[in-house]
Amino acid sequence: MYYNNVLIDPERLQRLTDIAQSSLRPLLEGAITYTIPLTLFAFFFGLIIAIFTALARISTSKPLQIIARIYVSAIRGTPLLVQLFILFYGLPTIGIVIDPFPAAVLGFSLNVGAYASEILRAAILSIPKGQWEAAQTIGMGYAQSLRRIILPQAARVSIPPLSNSFIGLVKDTSLASMILVTEMFRRAQEIAASNYEFLLLYVEVAVIYWVICFILSVIQGRIEHRLDRFVKR
Amino acid sequence: MISIQGLHKSFGELEVLKGIDLELEKGEVVVIIGPSGSGKTTLLRCLNILETPSAGTISLNGQKADFSKKVSKKEIDAVRRQSGMVFQQYNLFPHKTAIENVMEGPVIVQKVPKETARKKAEQLLRKVGLGDKLDFYPFQLSGGQQQRVGIARALALEPEVMLFDEPTSALDPELVGEVLQVMKDLANEGMTMVVVTHEMRFAQDAADVVIFMDQGKVVERSGPSEIFTNPKEERTRQFLNLIS
């Protein structure tokens, strides 16, 4: 059987080792040129979208509230893969053609924005009303209070759930392979298609994702520790 | 200095202030007492426009706002600038150190240069007895110390009037004294103060005027010695009997 072969046949073992080694470079290249930039861009733009969406949700303006609600509901209520397909394969039928990478950035940003907006909304609402009032009594306006007083405190509360989103995003970028972005997973598929070592390639790519996410969770711990300096432990 | 006329405030159906008139001179210390729900905290919050009155006028140090009409943001800011507010729950900014809390208003709102603001904040914190706690975060301070930072933060903006909303109610009993002492010092320096409190000792020692409020109205106004020894109104008498 197959697994016996692997263990006892030195030639086959050699072949697998060679493939694992030679494929590492293109895979990492895919990570560095597409997976990681896509993650960073999408998270950056997603956070900006999220802040404004969260503020719209807690604003007193009904139209803003409604727009934000519809956006969040539509994104959360539809599969990410379908959203990407609409952007990349759907829009060209009405004359809007977007390249794979920008389409992926757009799709992931909108997706992250919706989820992160709920995180930020909850975090902002968790800051006691007295903080807004204290800021107000020393003469701060809405924007100043938000930037100097509320958001720094909300950031602390939202780091763990936002890290969740971020790590989720790293893995979700593999879906970009479906809209022709030659990111890490697509490269693994291509290499496997040429040498038929599917198990090896897919496990290899899984390990790389895992390592990236592990590093990210270490960074998360550091940030949490830093932001916790002003609370009792 | 302070002139309030016909001040009304409703929360929905509930009318909390039912026409308050109040005149205060510069340097006077007024203590507002009364049962809970009498509207005393709401009145204080209206002076800082944390609550927008439904009707009536407020004039602080010549800055006037008439709430029977639409009041502009500029007018509100002008009135608000006249007073500093001290909260029951301190409401210090937890992510900023004591001195950063005090500097925040001058630096961010008044655009005072950082170094100037730092010197002044240091001076204020020394004045409230916290010269050795400048770089402490609020969670590292006791309630009494936090409240004194709160007072310094309000003073940093050089208000004409200081408003105190039950400043000692959240404190452990042994910490009340240090906060009251700072307030008495302020009163002796001639600060105009409006204090909502249950500390009758403070009222007796430091107040020029004591106001008894009940059900959204000023029931009685007189000097501390008269109101405590010989209240004119039956309701005042009942209240004072209950708390003594």
GROMACS .gro file of C-alpha atoms in nm:
model
  477
    1MET     CA    1   0.000   0.000   0.000
    2TYR     CA    2   0.089   0.362  -0.045
    3TYR     CA    3   0.184   0.444   0.311
    4ASN     CA    4   0.402   0.133   0.333
    5ASN     CA    5   0.588   0.250   0.030
    6VAL     CA    6   0.667   0.581   0.184
    7LEU     CA    7   0.813   0.427   0.493
    8ILE     CA    8   1.018   0.150   0.346
    9ASP     CA    9   1.114   0.273   0.003
   10PRO     CA   10   1.420   0.497   0.035
   11GLU     CA   11   1.390   0.617  -0.323
   12ARG     CA   12   1.037   0.740  -0.275
   13LEU     CA   13   1.128   0.906   0.053
   14GLN     CA   14   1.408   1.086  -0.125
   15ARG     CA   15   1.169   1.206  -0.397
   16LEU     CA   16   0.924   1.342  -0.139
   17THR     CA   17   1.198   1.522   0.048
   18ASP     CA   18   1.321   1.677  -0.274
   19ILE     CA   19   0.975   1.798  -0.371
   20ALA     CA   20   0.911   1.937  -0.024
   21GLN     CA   21   1.234   2.131  -0.044
   22SER     CA   22   1.200   2.258  -0.399
   23SER     CA   23   0.839   2.361  -0.349
   24LEU     CA   24   0.912   2.557  -0.033
   25ARG     CA   25   1.053   2.849  -0.225
   26PRO     CA   26   0.761   2.908  -0.464
   27LEU     CA   27   0.516   2.858  -0.179
   28LEU     CA   28   0.688   3.115   0.041
   29GLU     CA   29   0.710   3.344  -0.258
   30GLY     CA   30   0.335   3.314  -0.295
   31ALA     CA   31   0.297   3.397   0.073
   32ILE     CA   32   0.525   3.699   0.058
   33THR     CA   33   0.401   3.844  -0.269
   34TYR     CA   34   0.028   3.773  -0.233
   35THR     CA   35  -0.099   3.607   0.085
   36ILE     CA   36   0.064   3.848   0.330
   37PRO     CA   37   0.012   4.172   0.133
   38LEU     CA   38  -0.348   4.073   0.065
   39THR     CA   39  -0.401   4.011   0.437
   40LEU     CA   40  -0.240   4.340   0.539
   41PHE     CA   41  -0.418   4.555   0.280
   42ALA     CA   42  -0.753   4.394   0.345
   43PHE     CA   43  -0.718   4.428   0.722
   44PHE     CA   44  -0.605   4.791   0.697
   45PHE     CA   45  -0.890   4.897   0.469
   46GLY     CA   46  -1.129   4.668   0.654
   47LEU     CA   47  -1.051   4.843   0.983
   48ILE     CA   48  -1.113   5.184   0.832
   49ILE     CA   49  -1.446   5.063   0.696
   50ALA     CA   50  -1.519   4.905   1.033
   51ILE     CA   51  -1.457   5.225   1.232
   52PHE     CA   52  -1.692   5.429   1.014
   53THR     CA   53  -1.952   5.153   1.009
   54ALA     CA   54  -1.939   5.119   1.388
   55LEU     CA   55  -1.974   5.496   1.430
   56ALA     CA   56  -2.265   5.498   1.187
   57ARG     CA   57  -2.432   5.219   1.385
   58ILE     CA   58  -2.406   5.409   1.714
   59SER     CA   59  -2.483   5.750   1.563
   60THR     CA   60  -2.817   5.918   1.616
   61SER     CA   61  -2.879   5.947   1.241
   62LYS     CA   62  -3.139   5.696   1.125
   63PRO     CA   63  -3.026   5.685   0.759
   64LEU     CA   64  -2.665   5.619   0.860
   65GLN     CA   65  -2.776   5.347   1.099
   66ILE     CA   66  -2.983   5.180   0.830
   67ILE     CA   67  -2.709   5.190   0.566
   68ALA     CA   68  -2.460   5.041   0.812
   69ARG     CA   69  -2.705   4.771   0.917
   70ILE     CA   70  -2.779   4.667   0.560
   71TYR     CA   71  -2.409   4.651   0.475
   72VAL     CA   72  -2.324   4.436   0.778
   73SER     CA   73  -2.624   4.212   0.724
   74ALA     CA   74  -2.551   4.159   0.353
   75ILE     CA   75  -2.185   4.073   0.411
   76ARG     CA   76  -2.250   3.846   0.706
   77GLY     CA   77  -2.543   3.682   0.534
   78THR     CA   78  -2.357   3.575   0.218
   79PRO     CA   79  -2.058   3.343   0.167
   80LEU     CA   80  -1.721   3.509   0.119
   81LEU     CA   81  -1.658   3.295  -0.189
   82VAL     CA   82  -1.980   3.418  -0.347
   83GLN     CA   83  -1.882   3.779  -0.271
   84LEU     CA   84  -1.547   3.727  -0.443
   85PHE     CA   85  -1.714   3.565  -0.745
   86ILE     CA   86  -1.956   3.857  -0.780
   87LEU     CA   87  -1.667   4.104  -0.778
   88PHE     CA   88  -1.439   3.913  -1.014
   89TYR     CA   89  -1.663   3.708  -1.243
   90GLY     CA   90  -1.991   3.897  -1.203
   91LEU     CA   91  -1.904   4.263  -1.242
   92PRO     CA   92  -1.735   4.225  -1.584
   93THR     CA   93  -2.078   4.144  -1.734
   94ILE     CA   94  -2.178   4.503  -1.663
   95GLY     CA   95  -1.847   4.638  -1.785
   96ILE     CA   96  -1.662   4.663  -1.455
   97VAL     CA   97  -1.342   4.462  -1.484
   98ILE     CA   98  -1.112   4.441  -1.185
   99ASP     CA   99  -0.778   4.259  -1.180
  100PRO     CA  100  -0.755   3.955  -0.951
  101PHE     CA  101  -0.546   4.113  -0.675
  102PRO     CA  102  -0.741   4.442  -0.642
  103ALA     CA  103  -1.064   4.245  -0.660
  104ALA     CA  104  -0.942   4.025  -0.377
  105VAL     CA  105  -0.835   4.325  -0.167
  106LEU     CA  106  -1.174   4.485  -0.223
  107GLY     CA  107  -1.366   4.170  -0.141
  108PHE     CA  108  -1.171   4.085   0.173
  109SER     CA  109  -1.177   4.448   0.294
  110LEU     CA  110  -1.554   4.464   0.268
  111ASN     CA  111  -1.582   4.130   0.440
  112VAL     CA  112  -1.348   4.212   0.728
  113GLY     CA  113  -1.504   4.558   0.760
  114ALA     CA  114  -1.845   4.415   0.836
  115TYR     CA  115  -1.728   4.169   1.101
  116ALA     CA  116  -1.480   4.409   1.262
  117SER     CA  117  -1.743   4.685   1.278
  118GLU     CA  118  -1.946   4.472   1.517
  119ILE     CA  119  -1.638   4.415   1.731
  120LEU     CA  120  -1.561   4.786   1.743
  121ARG     CA  121  -1.921   4.880   1.807
  122ALA     CA  122  -1.934   4.652   2.110
  123ALA     CA  123  -1.597   4.781   2.231
  124ILE     CA  124  -1.700   5.145   2.202
  125LEU     CA  125  -2.028   5.078   2.380
  126SER     CA  126  -1.840   4.902   2.660
  127ILE     CA  127  -1.663   5.227   2.757
  128PRO     CA  128  -1.859   5.391   3.042
  129LYS     CA  129  -2.067   5.698   2.958
  130GLY     CA  130  -1.873   5.890   3.223
  131GLN     CA  131  -1.568   5.886   2.995
  132TRP     CA  132  -1.758   6.071   2.723
  133GLU     CA  133  -1.888   6.314   2.984
  134ALA     CA  134  -1.547   6.378   3.137
  135ALA     CA  135  -1.408   6.448   2.791
  136GLN     CA  136  -1.700   6.679   2.722
  137THR     CA  137  -1.651   6.878   3.045
  138ILE     CA  138  -1.288   6.949   2.962
  139GLY     CA  139  -1.412   7.096   2.636
  140MET     CA  140  -1.356   6.815   2.388
  141GLY     CA  141  -1.582   6.773   2.090
  142TYR     CA  142  -1.706   6.442   1.950
  143ALA     CA  143  -1.406   6.371   1.728
  144GLN     CA  144  -1.152   6.461   1.996
  145SER     CA  145  -1.328   6.256   2.263
  146LEU     CA  146  -1.341   5.961   2.029
  147ARG     CA  147  -0.981   5.978   1.918
  148ARG     CA  148  -0.814   6.067   2.248
  149ILE     CA  149  -1.037   5.905   2.509
  150ILE     CA  150  -1.276   5.643   2.375
  151LEU     CA  151  -1.093   5.462   2.094
  152PRO     CA  152  -0.770   5.401   2.290
  153GLN     CA  153  -0.975   5.230   2.560
  154ALA     CA  154  -1.192   5.048   2.307
  155ALA     CA  155  -0.878   4.925   2.131
  156ARG     CA  156  -0.776   4.738   2.443
  157VAL     CA  157  -1.107   4.556   2.462
  158SER     CA  158  -1.115   4.475   2.094
  159ILE     CA  159  -0.763   4.336   2.046
  160PRO     CA  160  -0.853   3.969   2.120
  161PRO     CA  161  -1.157   3.954   1.888
  162LEU     CA  162  -0.981   4.160   1.619
  163SER     CA  163  -0.687   3.922   1.632
  164ASN     CA  164  -0.933   3.643   1.572
  165SER     CA  165  -1.055   3.822   1.262
  166PHE     CA  166  -0.701   3.886   1.147
  167ILE     CA  167  -0.594   3.524   1.184
  168GLY     CA  168  -0.916   3.415   1.016
  169LEU     CA  169  -0.835   3.651   0.732
  170VAL     CA  170  -0.491   3.499   0.678
  171LYS     CA  171  -0.654   3.162   0.619
  172ASP     CA  172  -0.947   3.301   0.418
  173THR     CA  173  -0.706   3.452   0.166
  174SER     CA  174  -0.668   3.098   0.029
  175LEU     CA  175  -1.009   3.158  -0.129
  176ALA     CA  176  -0.843   3.418  -0.350
  177SER     CA  177  -0.700   3.123  -0.540
  178MET     CA  178  -1.050   3.084  -0.685
  179ILE     CA  179  -1.029   3.423  -0.852
  180LEU     CA  180  -0.688   3.361  -1.005
  181VAL     CA  181  -0.468   3.528  -0.745
  182THR     CA  182  -0.150   3.321  -0.745
  183GLU     CA  183  -0.120   3.324  -0.370
  184MET     CA  184   0.028   3.044  -0.164
  185PHE     CA  185  -0.252   2.792  -0.187
  186ARG     CA  186  -0.291   2.833  -0.562
  187ARG     CA  187   0.080   2.766  -0.602
  188ALA     CA  188   0.045   2.451  -0.396
  189GLN     CA  189  -0.238   2.338  -0.624
  190GLU     CA  190  -0.030   2.410  -0.932
  191ILE     CA  191   0.275   2.224  -0.804
  192ALA     CA  192   0.065   1.928  -0.691
  193ALA     CA  193  -0.103   1.913  -1.031
  194SER     CA  194   0.234   1.867  -1.197
  195ASN     CA  195   0.375   1.596  -0.969
  196TYR     CA  196   0.059   1.441  -0.815
  197GLU     CA  197   0.194   1.468  -0.459
  198PHE     CA  198  -0.129   1.618  -0.327
  199LEU     CA  199  -0.095   1.507   0.032
  200LEU     CA  200   0.258   1.640   0.062
  201LEU     CA  201   0.185   1.978  -0.093
  202TYR     CA  202  -0.137   2.042   0.094
  203VAL     CA  203   0.015   1.943   0.428
  204GLU     CA  204   0.315   2.160   0.353
  205VAL     CA  205   0.100   2.461   0.276
  206ALA     CA  206  -0.108   2.394   0.589
  207VAL     CA  207   0.206   2.398   0.801
  208ILE     CA  208   0.311   2.732   0.653
  209TYR     CA  209  -0.033   2.883   0.732
  210TRP     CA  210  -0.003   2.745   1.082
  211VAL     CA  211   0.341   2.898   1.135
  212ILE     CA  212   0.221   3.239   1.012
  213CYS     CA  213  -0.082   3.226   1.242
  214PHE     CA  214   0.132   3.114   1.535
  215ILE     CA  215   0.363   3.411   1.488
  216LEU     CA  216   0.058   3.638   1.472
  217SER     CA  217  -0.083   3.507   1.798
  218VAL     CA  218   0.252   3.571   1.968
  219ILE     CA  219   0.236   3.930   1.840
  220GLN     CA  220  -0.122   3.953   1.968
  221GLY     CA  221  -0.001   3.855   2.315
  222ARG     CA  222   0.259   4.130   2.309
  223ILE     CA  223   0.010   4.395   2.203
  224GLU     CA  224  -0.238   4.287   2.469
  225HIS     CA  225   0.034   4.306   2.730
  226ARG     CA  226   0.126   4.657   2.619
  227LEU     CA  227  -0.230   4.784   2.622
  228ASP     CA  228  -0.294   4.628   2.961
  229ARG     CA  229  -0.042   4.851   3.133
  230PHE     CA  230  -0.315   5.085   3.258
  231VAL     CA  231  -0.541   4.822   3.414
  232LYS     CA  232  -0.511   4.621   3.728
  233ARG     CA  233  -0.394   4.264   3.678
  234MET     CA  234  -2.164   8.540   3.872
  235ILE     CA  235  -2.419   8.260   3.839
  236SER     CA  236  -2.770   8.343   3.738
  237ILE     CA  237  -3.029   8.080   3.665
  238GLN     CA  238  -3.381   8.170   3.568
  239GLY     CA  239  -3.683   7.950   3.518
  240LEU     CA  240  -3.477   7.639   3.453
  241HIS     CA  241  -3.679   7.336   3.346
  242LYS     CA  242  -3.558   6.991   3.255
  243SER     CA  243  -3.767   6.693   3.153
  244PHE     CA  244  -3.662   6.342   3.060
  245GLY     CA  245  -3.949   6.237   2.841
  246GLU     CA  246  -4.262   6.258   3.053
  247LEU     CA  247  -4.070   6.301   3.374
  248GLU     CA  248  -4.014   6.660   3.479
  249VAL     CA  249  -3.703   6.666   3.695
  250LEU     CA  250  -3.649   7.041   3.730
  251LYS     CA  251  -3.963   7.249   3.766
  252GLY     CA  252  -3.845   7.605   3.738
  253ILE     CA  253  -3.525   7.679   3.926
  254ASP     CA  254  -3.414   8.035   3.997
  255LEU     CA  255  -3.077   8.090   4.154
  256GLU     CA  256  -2.839   8.382   4.194
  257LEU     CA  257  -2.485   8.347   4.325
  258GLU     CA  258  -2.207   8.597   4.382
  259LYS     CA  259  -1.845   8.545   4.286
  260GLY     CA  260  -1.658   8.353   4.555
  261GLU     CA  261  -1.968   8.206   4.712
  262VAL     CA  262  -1.984   7.840   4.802
  263VAL     CA  263  -2.328   7.691   4.768
  264VAL     CA  264  -2.413   7.346   4.890
  265ILE     CA  265  -2.719   7.178   4.745
  266ILE     CA  266  -2.884   6.916   4.962
  267GLY     CA  267  -3.201   6.718   4.920
  268PRO     CA  268  -3.343   6.367   4.893
  269SER     CA  269  -3.249   6.148   4.598
  270GLY     CA  270  -3.457   6.227   4.295
  271SER     CA  271  -3.494   6.589   4.401
  272GLY     CA  272  -3.309   6.707   4.089
  273LYS     CA  273  -2.994   6.838   4.255
  274THR     CA  274  -2.753   6.641   4.036
  275THR     CA  275  -2.953   6.728   3.725
  276LEU     CA  276  -2.932   7.096   3.817
  277LEU     CA  277  -2.555   7.068   3.852
  278ARG     CA  278  -2.525   6.884   3.521
  279CYS     CA  279  -2.733   7.154   3.354
  280LEU     CA  280  -2.481   7.416   3.469
  281ASN     CA  281  -2.215   7.232   3.270
  282ILE     CA  282  -2.469   7.150   2.997
  283LEU     CA  283  -2.406   6.779   3.030
  284GLU     CA  284  -2.784   6.786   3.027
  285THR     CA  285  -2.950   7.032   2.796
  286PRO     CA  286  -3.223   7.217   2.987
  287SER     CA  287  -3.570   7.211   2.835
  288ALA     CA  288  -3.630   7.578   2.911
  289GLY     CA  289  -3.488   7.868   3.107
  290THR     CA  290  -3.168   8.067   3.103
  291ILE     CA  291  -2.826   8.004   3.250
  292SER     CA  292  -2.571   8.277   3.282
  293LEU     CA  293  -2.223   8.199   3.407
  294ASN     CA  294  -1.969   8.477   3.439
  295GLY     CA  295  -2.152   8.681   3.179
  296GLN     CA  296  -2.190   8.396   2.928
  297LYS     CA  297  -2.559   8.347   2.876
  298ALA     CA  298  -2.762   8.074   2.712
  299ASP     CA  299  -3.141   8.083   2.672
  300PHE     CA  300  -3.272   7.730   2.637
  301SER     CA  301  -3.622   7.840   2.549
  302LYS     CA  302  -3.474   7.900   2.205
  303LYS     CA  303  -3.237   7.693   1.997
  304VAL     CA  304  -2.892   7.722   2.151
  305SER     CA  305  -2.589   7.708   1.926
  306LYS     CA  306  -2.291   7.483   1.992
  307LYS     CA  307  -2.079   7.795   2.030
  308GLU     CA  308  -2.300   7.930   2.308
  309ILE     CA  309  -2.291   7.596   2.484
  310ASP     CA  310  -1.911   7.585   2.464
  311ALA     CA  311  -1.888   7.940   2.597
  312VAL     CA  312  -2.104   7.857   2.900
  313ARG     CA  313  -1.931   7.523   2.957
  314ARG     CA  314  -1.587   7.683   2.957
  315GLN     CA  315  -1.682   7.879   3.268
  316SER     CA  316  -1.712   7.574   3.488
  317GLY     CA  317  -1.512   7.268   3.586
  318MET     CA  318  -1.686   6.945   3.681
  319VAL     CA  319  -1.596   6.687   3.943
  320PHE     CA  320  -1.783   6.358   3.919
  321GLN     CA  321  -1.901   6.113   4.181
  322GLN     CA  322  -1.721   5.830   4.000
  323TYR     CA  323  -1.412   6.047   3.929
  324ASN     CA  324  -1.422   5.950   3.560
  325LEU     CA  325  -1.047   5.978   3.522
  326PHE     CA  326  -0.908   5.862   3.190
  327PRO     CA  327  -0.773   5.518   3.283
  328HIS     CA  328  -0.523   5.503   2.997
  329LYS     CA  329  -0.352   5.823   3.105
  330THR     CA  330  -0.133   5.892   3.407
  331ALA     CA  331  -0.233   6.145   3.673
  332ILE     CA  332  -0.039   6.425   3.509
  333GLU     CA  333  -0.161   6.331   3.161
  334ASN     CA  334  -0.517   6.346   3.288
  335VAL     CA  335  -0.459   6.699   3.414
  336MET     CA  336  -0.273   6.810   3.100
  337GLU     CA  337  -0.524   6.670   2.853
  338GLY     CA  338  -0.766   6.965   2.854
  339PRO     CA  339  -0.506   7.243   2.839
  340VAL     CA  340  -0.296   7.072   2.570
  341ILE     CA  341  -0.567   6.927   2.348
  342VAL     CA  342  -0.848   7.176   2.388
  343GLN     CA  343  -0.678   7.503   2.481
  344LYS     CA  344  -0.364   7.431   2.274
  345VAL     CA  345  -0.134   7.530   2.560
  346PRO     CA  346   0.228   7.427   2.485
  347LYS     CA  347   0.308   7.091   2.643
  348GLU     CA  348   0.586   7.215   2.867
  349THR     CA  349   0.376   7.499   3.008
  350ALA     CA  350   0.087   7.260   3.066
  351ARG     CA  351   0.312   7.008   3.235
  352LYS     CA  352   0.448   7.266   3.478
  353LYS     CA  353   0.102   7.383   3.564
  354ALA     CA  354  -0.030   7.028   3.602
  355GLU     CA  355   0.256   6.946   3.835
  356GLN     CA  356   0.175   7.252   4.041
  357LEU     CA  357  -0.194   7.158   4.059
  358LEU     CA  358  -0.120   6.800   4.158
  359ARG     CA  359   0.113   6.924   4.430
  360LYS     CA  360  -0.162   7.155   4.546
  361VAL     CA  361  -0.400   6.860   4.591
  362GLY     CA  362  -0.124   6.670   4.770
  363LEU     CA  363  -0.025   6.434   4.488
  364GLY     CA  364   0.312   6.577   4.391
  365ASP     CA  365   0.464   6.231   4.429
  366LYS     CA  366   0.206   6.051   4.213
  367LEU     CA  367   0.245   6.235   3.883
  368ASP     CA  368   0.316   5.928   3.671
  369PHE     CA  369   0.075   5.690   3.838
  370TYR     CA  370  -0.213   5.544   3.643
  371PRO     CA  371  -0.558   5.583   3.801
  372PHE     CA  372  -0.575   5.213   3.893
  373GLN     CA  373  -0.265   5.263   4.107
  374LEU     CA  374  -0.435   5.535   4.312
  375SER     CA  375  -0.688   5.514   4.595
  376GLY     CA  376  -1.036   5.656   4.544
  377GLY     CA  377  -0.949   5.968   4.739
  378GLN     CA  378  -0.636   6.022   4.533
  379GLN     CA  379  -0.826   5.967   4.210
  380GLN     CA  380  -1.085   6.221   4.311
  381ARG     CA  381  -0.813   6.474   4.390
  382VAL     CA  382  -0.668   6.417   4.042
  383GLY     CA  383  -1.022   6.478   3.917
  384ILE     CA  384  -1.029   6.812   4.097
  385ALA     CA  385  -0.687   6.905   3.956
  386ARG     CA  386  -0.804   6.810   3.607
  387ALA     CA  387  -1.102   7.042   3.636
  388LEU     CA  388  -0.889   7.324   3.779
  389ALA     CA  389  -0.637   7.297   3.497
  390LEU     CA  390  -0.879   7.474   3.263
  391GLU     CA  391  -0.898   7.769   3.503
  392PRO     CA  392  -1.275   7.770   3.539
  393GLU     CA  393  -1.460   8.051   3.711
  394VAL     CA  394  -1.690   7.806   3.887
  395MET     CA  395  -1.625   7.457   4.020
  396LEU     CA  396  -1.910   7.206   4.017
  397PHE     CA  397  -1.896   6.903   4.247
  398ASP     CA  398  -2.141   6.617   4.197
  399GLU     CA  399  -2.139   6.415   4.521
  400PRO     CA  400  -1.759   6.409   4.513
  401THR     CA  401  -1.720   6.190   4.821
  402SER     CA  402  -2.015   5.951   4.783
  403ALA     CA  403  -1.814   5.675   4.617
  404LEU     CA  404  -1.530   5.693   4.869
  405ASP     CA  405  -1.447   5.474   5.165
  406PRO     CA  406  -1.517   5.674   5.482
  407GLU     CA  407  -1.152   5.715   5.576
  408LEU     CA  408  -1.077   5.878   5.239
  409VAL     CA  409  -1.354   6.139   5.253
  410GLY     CA  410  -1.154   6.382   5.467
  411GLU     CA  411  -0.866   6.433   5.225
  412VAL     CA  412  -1.103   6.527   4.942
  413LEU     CA  413  -1.310   6.760   5.159
  414GLN     CA  414  -0.990   6.929   5.277
  415VAL     CA  415  -0.891   7.008   4.918
  416MET     CA  416  -1.238   7.147   4.858
  417LYS     CA  417  -1.222   7.363   5.171
  418ASP     CA  418  -0.885   7.500   5.065
  419LEU     CA  419  -1.036   7.591   4.730
  420ALA     CA  420  -1.328   7.762   4.899
  421ASN     CA  421  -1.090   7.961   5.119
  422GLU     CA  422  -0.900   8.076   4.811
  423GLY     CA  423  -1.221   8.236   4.690
  424MET     CA  424  -1.331   7.983   4.427
  425THR     CA  425  -1.698   7.998   4.340
  426MET     CA  426  -1.833   7.650   4.404
  427VAL     CA  427  -2.157   7.460   4.363
  428VAL     CA  428  -2.148   7.136   4.560
  429VAL     CA  429  -2.404   6.858   4.568
  430THR     CA  430  -2.322   6.652   4.873
  431HIS     CA  431  -2.450   6.458   5.169
  432GLU     CA  432  -2.162   6.580   5.385
  433MET     CA  433  -2.343   6.811   5.624
  434ARG     CA  434  -2.019   6.884   5.806
  435PHE     CA  435  -1.877   7.029   5.486
  436ALA     CA  436  -2.189   7.237   5.440
  437GLN     CA  437  -2.159   7.373   5.791
  438ASP     CA  438  -1.787   7.445   5.763
  439ALA     CA  439  -1.747   7.576   5.413
  440ALA     CA  440  -2.081   7.682   5.265
  441ASP     CA  441  -2.197   8.041   5.236
  442VAL     CA  442  -2.536   7.931   5.112
  443VAL     CA  443  -2.724   7.605   5.156
  444ILE     CA  444  -3.005   7.517   4.921
  445PHE     CA  445  -3.258   7.249   4.998
  446MET     CA  446  -3.419   7.098   4.690
  447ASP     CA  447  -3.716   6.865   4.674
  448GLN     CA  448  -3.920   6.737   4.379
  449GLY     CA  449  -3.748   6.959   4.126
  450LYS     CA  450  -3.783   7.282   4.317
  451VAL     CA  451  -3.575   7.494   4.550
  452VAL     CA  452  -3.760   7.467   4.880
  453GLU     CA  453  -3.535   7.673   5.099
  454ARG     CA  454  -3.225   7.883   5.068
  455SER     CA  455  -3.033   8.022   5.364
  456GLY     CA  456  -2.702   8.031   5.544
  457PRO     CA  457  -2.567   7.703   5.685
  458SER     CA  458  -2.616   7.799   6.048
  459GLU     CA  459  -2.982   7.894   5.997
  460ILE     CA  460  -3.080   7.599   5.783
  461PHE     CA  461  -2.932   7.341   6.016
  462THR     CA  462  -3.045   7.495   6.346
  463ASN     CA  463  -3.367   7.657   6.242
  464PRO     CA  464  -3.506   7.551   5.906
  465LYS     CA  465  -3.799   7.761   5.788
  466GLU     CA  466  -3.975   7.491   5.588
  467GLU     CA  467  -4.134   7.177   5.726
  468ARG     CA  468  -3.994   6.965   5.439
  469THR     CA  469  -3.640   7.082   5.513
  470ARG     CA  470  -3.690   6.995   5.878
  471GLN     CA  471  -3.812   6.645   5.792
  472PHE     CA  472  -3.519   6.583   5.560
  473LEU     CA  473  -3.261   6.702   5.810
  474ASN     CA  474  -3.417   6.487   6.080
  475LEU     CA  475  -3.393   6.184   5.853
  476ILE     CA  476  -3.024   6.221   5.779
  477SER     CA  477  -2.895   6.329   6.119
   0.00000   0.00000   0.00000
